[in-house]
XYZ file of C-alpha atoms in Angstrom:
402
model
C 0.183 0.004 0.041
C 1.341 3.404 -1.009
C 0.518 6.341 1.095
C 0.409 9.497 -0.607
C 2.148 12.274 1.468
C 1.284 15.950 0.935
C 3.665 18.694 2.259
C 2.196 21.256 4.553
C 3.135 23.937 1.850
C 1.168 22.319 -0.917
C -1.764 21.811 1.427
C -1.632 25.414 2.507
C -1.453 26.404 -1.218
C -4.595 24.406 -2.199
C -6.485 25.910 0.715
C -5.497 29.302 -0.140
C -6.719 28.780 -3.764
C -10.081 27.399 -2.348
C -10.166 30.438 -0.026
C -9.806 32.951 -2.940
C -12.568 31.065 -4.822
C -14.832 31.277 -2.082
C -14.322 34.934 -1.438
C -15.028 35.371 -5.035
C -18.342 33.281 -4.797
C -19.366 35.182 -1.625
C -18.677 38.601 -3.409
C -20.794 37.454 -6.279
C -23.552 36.377 -3.851
C -23.491 39.667 -2.222
C -23.529 41.571 -5.499
C -26.593 39.515 -6.549
C -28.497 40.421 -3.447
C -27.523 44.132 -3.625
C -28.554 44.374 -7.330
C -31.407 41.793 -7.177
C -30.020 40.219 -10.318
C -28.743 36.833 -10.972
C -26.579 38.112 -13.910
C -24.523 41.099 -13.396
C -21.585 40.317 -15.920
C -21.491 38.224 -18.968
C -19.366 35.677 -17.171
C -22.215 34.908 -14.646
C -24.116 33.110 -17.447
C -22.741 33.804 -20.894
C -25.689 32.272 -22.843
C -28.416 33.992 -20.947
C -26.267 37.352 -20.806
C -26.533 37.538 -24.732
C -30.192 36.855 -24.421
C -30.482 39.652 -21.985
C -28.460 42.018 -24.292
C -31.082 41.391 -27.143
C -33.974 41.966 -24.919
C -32.487 45.218 -23.738
C -31.912 46.257 -27.354
C -35.654 45.320 -28.004
C -36.532 47.565 -25.006
C -34.476 50.545 -26.483
C -35.992 50.108 -29.814
C -39.550 50.185 -28.260
C -38.528 53.271 -26.327
C -37.479 54.873 -29.623
C -40.893 53.983 -31.170
C -42.597 55.818 -28.204
C -40.523 58.842 -28.900
C -41.338 58.732 -32.658
C -44.969 58.348 -31.631
C -44.742 61.604 -29.591
C -43.159 63.466 -32.369
C -45.597 62.185 -34.917
C -48.391 63.152 -32.695
C -47.229 66.595 -32.323
C -46.777 67.039 -36.026
C -50.253 65.699 -36.719
C -51.981 67.730 -34.043
C -50.342 70.811 -35.588
C -51.693 69.854 -38.961
C -55.202 69.206 -37.622
C -55.006 72.606 -36.117
C -54.118 74.234 -39.379
C -56.778 72.267 -41.277
C -59.428 73.247 -38.699
C -58.452 76.951 -39.084
C -58.535 76.521 -42.988
C -62.160 75.024 -42.662
C -63.313 77.846 -40.280
C -61.887 80.501 -42.750
C -63.629 78.804 -45.628
C -66.972 78.667 -43.820
C -66.619 82.396 -43.093
C -66.038 83.141 -46.732
C -69.123 80.874 -47.662
C -71.231 82.988 -45.397
C -69.850 86.161 -47.306
C -70.903 84.503 -50.659
C -74.336 83.648 -49.500
C -74.811 87.434 -48.480
C -73.387 88.628 -51.674
C -75.732 86.479 -53.753
C -78.899 87.743 -51.777
C -79.647 90.292 -54.468
C -79.769 93.282 -52.077
C -76.067 93.989 -51.917
C -74.789 97.199 -53.429
C -71.312 98.134 -54.602
C -70.302 99.472 -51.190
C -71.225 96.338 -49.451
C -69.432 94.181 -52.268
C -66.263 96.330 -51.527
C -66.379 95.612 -47.899
C -66.922 91.972 -48.565
C -63.901 91.944 -51.043
C -61.662 93.679 -48.321
C -62.693 90.848 -45.801
C -61.981 88.088 -48.381
C -58.578 89.364 -49.183
C -57.717 89.142 -45.350
C -59.299 85.657 -45.371
C -57.175 84.794 -48.367
C -54.037 85.900 -46.580
C -55.261 83.599 -43.583
C -55.344 80.666 -45.785
C -51.877 81.281 -47.160
C -50.577 81.586 -43.560
C -52.452 78.312 -42.571
C -50.961 76.539 -45.677
C -47.441 77.743 -44.728
C -47.774 76.867 -40.985
C -44.596 75.589 -39.281
C -43.829 73.613 -36.298
C -41.624 74.643 -33.312
C -38.392 73.727 -35.176
C -39.284 75.888 -38.086
C -40.310 72.987 -40.398
C -43.201 73.517 -42.813
C -46.137 71.262 -42.112
C -47.350 70.929 -45.736
C -44.092 70.835 -47.747
C -43.957 67.077 -48.052
C -40.435 65.971 -47.453
C -39.077 69.369 -48.301
C -39.742 70.609 -44.827
C -37.268 73.766 -44.972
C -39.160 74.998 -48.205
C -42.197 77.213 -47.999
C -44.765 75.412 -49.819
C -46.860 78.130 -51.057
C -45.967 81.614 -52.705
C -48.325 84.054 -54.333
C -47.431 85.441 -57.658
C -49.519 87.462 -60.450
C -50.438 84.134 -62.137
C -52.095 82.719 -59.051
C -50.261 80.288 -56.523
C -47.072 78.117 -56.879
C -46.389 75.012 -54.811
C -42.732 74.621 -53.918
C -43.030 71.548 -51.790
C -42.760 67.866 -52.651
C -45.494 65.541 -53.605
C -44.463 62.951 -51.118
C -45.096 62.688 -47.327
C -42.632 61.819 -44.510
C -43.164 58.431 -42.735
C -42.152 57.518 -39.267
C -41.896 54.185 -37.639
C -43.936 54.077 -34.533
C -44.016 50.267 -33.644
C -42.986 46.784 -34.926
C -43.891 46.970 -38.545
C -46.021 50.029 -38.182
C -45.236 53.318 -39.816
C -47.438 56.497 -39.854
C -47.681 59.314 -42.154
C -46.799 62.453 -40.204
C -48.173 64.984 -42.642
C -49.856 65.643 -45.963
C -48.199 67.531 -48.913
C -49.760 70.950 -49.822
C -50.634 69.760 -53.143
C -52.866 67.039 -51.637
C -54.211 69.162 -48.905
C -55.028 72.456 -50.632
C -54.653 71.970 -54.527
C -56.051 68.726 -55.808
C -59.731 69.743 -55.145
C -62.406 68.856 -57.725
C -64.510 71.932 -58.669
C -68.366 72.121 -59.711
C -69.875 69.318 -57.968
C -66.878 66.986 -58.055
C -68.053 65.256 -61.341
C -68.939 68.077 -63.643
C -69.181 71.787 -63.628
C -71.542 74.401 -65.138
C -71.343 77.916 -66.202
C -72.782 80.643 -68.534
C -71.060 82.058 -71.591
C -69.592 85.537 -70.905
C -71.357 86.971 -73.885
C -74.809 85.839 -73.028
C -77.451 88.544 -73.056
C -80.295 86.802 -71.252
C -80.941 86.448 -67.602
C -80.749 82.846 -67.511
C -78.544 80.915 -64.941
C -77.939 77.166 -64.759
C -78.123 74.990 -61.781
C -75.140 72.870 -60.462
C -76.966 69.656 -60.984
C -75.939 66.171 -60.209
C -75.267 62.686 -61.876
C -78.211 60.516 -61.784
C -76.883 57.428 -63.770
C -73.089 56.734 -63.546
C -73.432 54.047 -66.143
C -74.662 56.650 -68.792
C -72.330 59.359 -67.904
C -69.682 60.345 -70.238
C -66.665 62.464 -68.980
C -66.979 65.224 -71.901
C -68.145 68.641 -72.371
C -71.549 69.734 -73.675
C -73.221 73.033 -74.612
C -76.743 73.981 -73.987
C -77.477 76.387 -76.879
C -80.869 78.300 -77.095
C -82.073 78.407 -80.694
C -84.934 80.538 -79.533
C -86.391 81.984 -76.310
C -88.001 78.786 -75.494
C -85.989 76.022 -77.180
C -82.487 74.680 -76.863
C -80.261 72.075 -78.292
C -77.744 70.063 -76.351
C -74.601 69.904 -78.295
C -71.456 67.811 -78.102
C -68.702 70.352 -77.662
C -66.126 68.361 -79.081
C -67.644 67.725 -82.575
C -70.829 69.974 -82.693
C -73.086 67.131 -82.987
C -76.754 67.692 -81.512
C -77.496 65.012 -78.700
C -80.961 66.289 -78.142
C -83.418 69.066 -78.430
C -86.053 70.409 -76.052
C -88.439 73.114 -75.206
C -87.563 75.462 -72.239
C -89.590 76.214 -69.228
C -87.754 77.993 -66.423
C -86.862 75.581 -63.624
C -87.718 72.520 -65.370
C -85.145 69.695 -65.065
C -83.054 69.099 -68.131
C -81.612 65.562 -68.244
C -78.948 64.122 -70.573
C -75.790 62.109 -70.499
C -76.774 60.606 -67.105
C -77.073 63.941 -65.249
C -79.749 66.397 -64.442
C -79.520 70.148 -64.205
C -81.910 73.069 -64.905
C -81.987 76.493 -66.290
C -83.723 79.568 -64.604
C -84.673 82.986 -65.801
C -85.021 84.048 -69.292
C -82.279 83.042 -71.670
C -81.942 84.933 -75.017
C -81.634 83.374 -78.461
C -78.023 82.396 -78.847
C -77.342 82.101 -75.189
C -75.068 79.185 -74.310
C -74.488 77.222 -70.917
C -71.568 75.033 -70.487
C -71.431 71.606 -68.849
C -67.990 70.248 -68.566
C -66.123 67.571 -66.450
C -64.600 68.835 -63.274
C -61.023 69.570 -62.966
C -58.576 70.221 -59.910
C -58.684 73.685 -58.615
C -56.858 74.891 -55.617
C -58.508 76.644 -52.673
C -56.632 79.903 -53.144
C -57.926 80.167 -56.808
C -61.387 79.683 -55.456
C -61.111 82.502 -53.048
C -59.258 84.818 -55.564
C -62.210 84.187 -57.883
C -64.518 85.453 -55.285
C -62.523 88.595 -54.800
C -62.685 89.230 -58.569
C -66.546 88.586 -58.731
C -67.036 91.089 -55.813
C -65.154 93.687 -57.913
C -67.851 93.759 -60.456
C -70.657 96.387 -60.685
C -73.573 94.737 -62.638
C -75.620 97.188 -64.408
C -77.982 95.049 -66.554
C -80.108 91.876 -66.114
C -77.558 89.917 -68.027
C -74.621 91.238 -65.785
C -76.646 90.393 -62.430
C -77.392 86.852 -63.912
C -73.682 86.538 -64.743
C -72.647 87.534 -61.095
C -75.414 85.138 -59.647
C -74.016 82.484 -61.662
C -70.377 83.028 -60.646
C -71.342 83.209 -56.972
C -73.318 79.984 -57.371
C -70.295 78.350 -58.932
C -68.028 79.704 -56.104
C -70.389 78.514 -53.320
C -70.125 75.032 -55.022
C -66.487 75.126 -55.244
C -66.063 76.414 -51.475
C -68.389 73.265 -50.592
C -65.944 71.033 -52.382
C -63.026 72.631 -50.816
C -64.765 72.197 -47.224
C -65.563 68.547 -48.027
C -61.861 67.890 -49.224
C -60.297 69.658 -46.076
C -62.672 67.833 -43.754
C -61.647 64.603 -45.629
C -58.017 65.230 -44.988
C -58.810 66.154 -41.305
C -60.614 62.998 -40.898
C -57.439 61.027 -42.301
C -55.312 63.073 -39.644
C -57.656 61.978 -36.896
C -57.311 58.361 -37.997
C -53.606 58.504 -37.980
C -53.756 60.040 -34.438
C -56.038 57.134 -33.192
C -53.474 54.557 -34.825
C -50.621 56.329 -32.780
C -52.628 55.822 -29.565
C -53.075 52.151 -30.375
C -49.624 51.758 -31.388
C -48.474 53.139 -28.027
C -50.663 50.578 -26.251
C -49.213 47.734 -28.360
C -45.602 48.918 -27.667
C -46.240 49.269 -23.858
C -47.732 45.743 -23.753
C -44.773 44.280 -25.766
C -42.211 45.981 -23.633
C -44.048 44.721 -20.443
C -43.862 41.153 -21.760
C -40.090 41.601 -22.480
C -39.546 43.077 -19.025
C -41.216 40.028 -17.594
C -39.225 37.609 -19.644
C -35.947 39.463 -18.686
C -36.810 39.327 -15.078
C -37.343 35.549 -15.184
C -33.933 35.260 -16.774
C -32.007 38.043 -14.785
C -33.439 38.581 -11.374
C -32.757 36.439 -8.418
C -34.953 34.414 -5.846
C -34.016 36.554 -2.806
C -34.669 33.774 -0.300
C -32.570 31.457 -2.130
C -29.762 34.043 -2.521
C -29.763 34.727 1.085
C -29.537 31.011 1.853
C -26.545 30.572 -0.736
C -24.954 33.697 1.019
C -25.093 32.141 4.346
C -23.744 28.995 2.917
C -20.787 30.730 1.314
C -19.952 32.683 4.481
C -20.011 29.409 6.428
C -17.700 27.729 3.974
C -15.404 30.760 3.888
C -15.127 30.720 7.754
C -14.273 26.928 7.620
C -11.575 27.498 4.981
C -10.109 30.441 6.930
C -9.850 28.388 10.162
C -8.331 25.464 8.220
C -5.817 27.557 6.610
C -4.880 29.211 9.898
C -4.058 25.884 11.459
C -2.226 24.366 8.359
C -0.264 27.647 8.013
C 1.086 27.369 11.707
C 2.213 23.596 11.267
C 5.924 23.130 11.858
C 8.095 20.359 13.357
C 9.627 22.668 15.936
C 6.067 23.066 17.360
C 6.333 19.599 18.674
C 10.020 19.726 20.102
C 9.849 20.390 23.772
């Protein structure tokens, strides 16, 4: 039998190594209790530490989404305010148009109305050129540093881009943070949205034509027609493109005139040779609509034909304003929908982050009772090793020589 002998120096060295290890384990246990976390450094659990890093990155991304949501909400709220102001301004202009079309307005009143409408037009430009707190234009599309609308003798110029900015506000969710000025203020169908009507400037009678509506979409052709009076009580409906007569009819004031799937009507007393136009609607910006009103208010009708022409122009203007109001309110509704989407995205982000936090807590956090028990065990082990090391270190042959 071979007996393995170990020198006191080697034994002391091994105990010292164990002592250092136990001190390290005790320090780790104390750190876990003080932080409440099982994994404080990657070496504590490399695999789970990598998992925790990924979860922290996901939480950071969700926090960024929430910040993006706040920025998008601010932008959209400013846009909604500008569009609300635009709608209110148009409502006031519509009131002035109704007053001007009452038939009791004189040149002085029209001049006063024109002065107010000019101010309202300035308001519309200010609203369309609104900026956020950083000086970015709300309706310039992606060209946020470019003023979108400028006035010139020819009318209005749009200087922004045709696209809109997008911001990511959630996992796989983006939101449009604004509308281009072209979409919000310029691409507005005039007339009734499908077709528009008007009188010929050289008409000599007092007839006016109603806006009308589409009765049968299947029969409607998107082309221009003229209602030409061949006598005081008779008219032809003519294809404006080739001059062919579509139909003829006898005239009675206020009686419906139906053709091409639409219905309209003429009131008053047209003269022989008078022409009334029916043509497809086109895009007309809100600034042109209001500028047209200023031009109409500058007239001073002196004859029945002039008064009929003014009434027709204001009737058309009211229709164009109604189209503008419908369009602006439609854009406002879209903005409201985006704001609602931001709220729902915020809730989703919060729910996802809460789930990640719970998962991370399951991986990272300690069981405090178990950790305290482990700490007590480590302290006891350390005390035993310290006592053992002290005794071994003091061993010497001379201690046994008396």
